[in-house]
């Protein structure tokens, strides 16, 4: 495992938005201590393995561990790696880490095309469980073209969507989009708390005949009957009529009844819409245009996703405080979408992006800076979203190959790593040199000396002046008996290092 070295921060001294330059396998491991089980939404757009990409198999697919894994899982055929095996070898360990980072009610969305779609789906079923599949979105990415296609013009790709635990996620709904909002054009005296309304027919031609839904509604002394039946029960319709929420219209002697559907529910929440499994009206071309306006060069990055596509997905599965992770960040579209959404709804979502290529700084981070500050000129000028981020690179290894602490990284990084593993925000400086911080009334201590073994004993306890309900103490050796520890709510953790050299 490596540490993350903060290189710079944009627009703030500290930022919870992160861009990490490095291989995502290492970066995801480095995020685990702090983010395990906390990420609400993962959106990734990995290389599709089209055969034309210049992506690197930067894991050695002949690594003995991978060969062993293939031997166990795939059997003899695993000795002959095909193109798909190599891609899966790259994806599998990353997906395992992504799953650990996902919150129990989190959702992962993965863009993919037909090259790896079926293989990816099988791996996701194995890792997440088939029962946790939410949907395969079909994204209609272009409106046509394809003059060069010999057989069929392919205009779509997929977005696989799995939950960590489908039982834990509530309704997935979208806020009303601009198209829908246009229908809400009427106002009445409830406007202040229920917003504008649209008219919806009360009658239905639904096939199942329910006699209790067929009754007359009296209007101006006249009985109005549905052609087939109403959608609502008699009580509900009468209540709506008494509340001035039914509208009657007459055309050539025939009455129709509509009900007012307000934008906001009675408790003031905006009406949401269900999403469909086919995503239309958002095209690849929009992503290319976007990058052209932002970076001044449409060729700076090939086929970035349109930010609206990612926004659409985030709208569905995040709330205003979610953490969103994209470990194949490319041009940084996911950060763009997060910043846009926060600007629109006043949210405080956080993004974590990982990109291994050198353009992490010149394209990924640069795009995010421009989105924050505003970009484009004249008619194409887009105001800034505001926001900030920190830029990290992968630092030294925290453990050596025998899983002992790499002490050469220095005490500050070691303390910080241990604190984050304990879900503390970072190592605090206290009156006591071993103090790390406090959580749930437990005091955390890291009793460490670089050149000698440390002991959890009565002498060490005597140095603690701060009173806590419970204590978690790291040291090399524990000399207290378990009864005493139990009575005084003390837990011991051994520092992972070899002390035989002292
Ligand atoms: C298809 S692009 C993502 C495009 C992105 N969605 C956008 O809209 O700009 C895939 C990205 O993943 C990056 N990548 C591939 N393997 C990676 C790895 N092991 N670690 C980090 N990034 C990786 C590639 O360099 C590339 O920029």
PDB file of C-alpha atoms and ligand atoms in Angstrom, residues 20-27 43-48 53-59 90 94 111 287 291 301-307 310 326-334 354-359 363-364 367, ligand 1:
ATOM      1  CA  UNK A  20      -5.017  11.560  -7.751  1.00  0.00           C
ATOM      2  CA  UNK A  21      -2.377  10.958 -10.385  1.00  0.00           C
ATOM      3  CA  UNK A  22      -1.398   7.308 -10.475  1.00  0.00           C
ATOM      4  CA  UNK A  23      -2.439   3.756 -11.191  1.00  0.00           C
ATOM      5  CA  UNK A  24      -5.861   3.241  -9.705  1.00  0.00           C
ATOM      6  CA  UNK A  25      -4.938  -0.150  -8.236  1.00  0.00           C
ATOM      7  CA  UNK A  26      -2.496   1.546  -5.885  1.00  0.00           C
ATOM      8  CA  UNK A  27      -4.612   4.676  -5.432  1.00  0.00           C
ATOM      9  CA  UNK A  43     -19.013   5.936 -11.921  1.00  0.00           C
ATOM     10  CA  UNK A  44     -16.263   4.481 -14.105  1.00  0.00           C
ATOM     11  CA  UNK A  45     -15.633   4.527 -17.807  1.00  0.00           C
ATOM     12  CA  UNK A  46     -12.738   2.090 -18.185  1.00  0.00           C
ATOM     13  CA  UNK A  47     -10.952   1.367 -21.487  1.00  0.00           C
ATOM     14  CA  UNK A  48     -13.428  -0.667 -23.576  1.00  0.00           C
ATOM     15  CA  UNK A  53      -6.846   1.916 -27.535  1.00  0.00           C
ATOM     16  CA  UNK A  54      -3.388   2.650 -26.291  1.00  0.00           C
ATOM     17  CA  UNK A  55      -4.138   1.459 -22.784  1.00  0.00           C
ATOM     18  CA  UNK A  56      -1.514  -0.469 -20.943  1.00  0.00           C
ATOM     19  CA  UNK A  57      -1.884  -3.761 -19.176  1.00  0.00           C
ATOM     20  CA  UNK A  58       0.020  -2.258 -16.363  1.00  0.00           C
ATOM     21  CA  UNK A  59      -0.522  -5.256 -14.175  1.00  0.00           C
ATOM     22  CA  UNK A  90      -6.906  -5.653 -15.084  1.00  0.00           C
ATOM     23  CA  UNK A  94      -9.962  -2.986  -9.107  1.00  0.00           C
ATOM     24  CA  UNK A 111     -19.867   2.493 -18.991  1.00  0.00           C
ATOM     25  CA  UNK A 287     -18.795  15.686 -24.775  1.00  0.00           C
ATOM     26  CA  UNK A 291     -13.895  19.677 -24.166  1.00  0.00           C
ATOM     27  CA  UNK A 301      -9.059  14.090 -25.291  1.00  0.00           C
ATOM     28  CA  UNK A 302     -10.873  11.533 -27.469  1.00  0.00           C
ATOM     29  CA  UNK A 303     -14.483  10.694 -26.721  1.00  0.00           C
ATOM     30  CA  UNK A 304     -14.970  12.229 -23.288  1.00  0.00           C
ATOM     31  CA  UNK A 305     -18.398  11.484 -21.889  1.00  0.00           C
ATOM     32  CA  UNK A 306     -20.807  14.434 -21.966  1.00  0.00           C
ATOM     33  CA  UNK A 307     -21.072  15.920 -18.462  1.00  0.00           C
ATOM     34  CA  UNK A 310     -22.826  11.707 -15.750  1.00  0.00           C
ATOM     35  CA  UNK A 326     -14.250   7.853 -10.658  1.00  0.00           C
ATOM     36  CA  UNK A 327     -11.090   5.760 -10.875  1.00  0.00           C
ATOM     37  CA  UNK A 328     -10.734   6.032 -14.682  1.00  0.00           C
ATOM     38  CA  UNK A 329     -11.081   9.794 -14.759  1.00  0.00           C
ATOM     39  CA  UNK A 330      -9.823  10.683 -18.246  1.00  0.00           C
ATOM     40  CA  UNK A 331     -10.665  14.324 -18.911  1.00  0.00           C
ATOM     41  CA  UNK A 332     -12.436  14.745 -15.551  1.00  0.00           C
ATOM     42  CA  UNK A 333     -16.054  14.679 -16.750  1.00  0.00           C
ATOM     43  CA  UNK A 334     -17.220  13.229 -13.429  1.00  0.00           C
ATOM     44  CA  UNK A 354      -7.933   8.897 -10.293  1.00  0.00           C
ATOM     45  CA  UNK A 355      -6.030   9.089 -13.578  1.00  0.00           C
ATOM     46  CA  UNK A 356      -2.759   7.359 -14.334  1.00  0.00           C
ATOM     47  CA  UNK A 357      -1.613   9.225 -17.435  1.00  0.00           C
ATOM     48  CA  UNK A 358       0.549  12.332 -17.245  1.00  0.00           C
ATOM     49  CA  UNK A 359      -2.387  14.382 -18.480  1.00  0.00           C
ATOM     50  CA  UNK A 363      -6.076  17.834 -18.854  1.00  0.00           C
ATOM     51  CA  UNK A 364      -7.947  16.318 -15.883  1.00  0.00           C
ATOM     52  CA  UNK A 367     -10.456  21.033 -16.886  1.00  0.00           C
TER      53      UNK A 367
HETATM   54  C1  LIG B   1     -12.308   5.930 -21.472  1.00  0.00           C
HETATM   55  S1  LIG B   1     -11.269   6.970 -20.602  1.00  0.00           S
HETATM   56  C2  LIG B   1     -12.352   7.799 -19.477  1.00  0.00           C
HETATM   57  C3  LIG B   1     -12.952   9.023 -20.067  1.00  0.00           C
HETATM   58  C4  LIG B   1     -13.729   9.839 -19.081  1.00  0.00           C
HETATM   59  N1  LIG B   1     -14.941   9.199 -18.692  1.00  0.00           N
HETATM   60  C5  LIG B   1     -14.052  11.192 -19.663  1.00  0.00           C
HETATM   61  O1  LIG B   1     -15.212  11.515 -19.834  1.00  0.00           O
HETATM   62  O2  LIG B   1     -13.120  11.930 -19.964  1.00  0.00           O
HETATM   63  C6  LIG B   1     -10.402   5.860 -19.556  1.00  0.00           C
HETATM   64  C7  LIG B   1      -9.306   6.533 -18.745  1.00  0.00           C
HETATM   65  O3  LIG B   1      -8.840   5.612 -17.781  1.00  0.00           O
HETATM   66  C8  LIG B   1      -7.445   5.795 -17.637  1.00  0.00           C
HETATM   67  N2  LIG B   1      -6.877   4.561 -17.085  1.00  0.00           N
HETATM   68  C9  LIG B   1      -6.725   3.367 -17.693  1.00  0.00           C
HETATM   69  N3  LIG B   1      -6.159   2.477 -16.854  1.00  0.00           N
HETATM   70  C10 LIG B   1      -5.962   3.134 -15.681  1.00  0.00           C
HETATM   71  C11 LIG B   1      -5.389   2.772 -14.430  1.00  0.00           C
HETATM   72  N4  LIG B   1      -4.928   1.550 -14.235  1.00  0.00           N
HETATM   73  N5  LIG B   1      -5.329   3.687 -13.451  1.00  0.00           N
HETATM   74  C12 LIG B   1      -5.813   4.955 -13.644  1.00  0.00           C
HETATM   75  N6  LIG B   1      -6.334   5.355 -14.824  1.00  0.00           N
HETATM   76  C13 LIG B   1      -6.426   4.469 -15.831  1.00  0.00           C
HETATM   77  C14 LIG B   1      -6.966   6.073 -19.042  1.00  0.00           C
HETATM   78  O4  LIG B   1      -5.710   6.713 -19.027  1.00  0.00           O
HETATM   79  C15 LIG B   1      -8.098   6.948 -19.564  1.00  0.00           C
HETATM   80  O5  LIG B   1      -7.810   8.299 -19.357  1.00  0.00           O
END
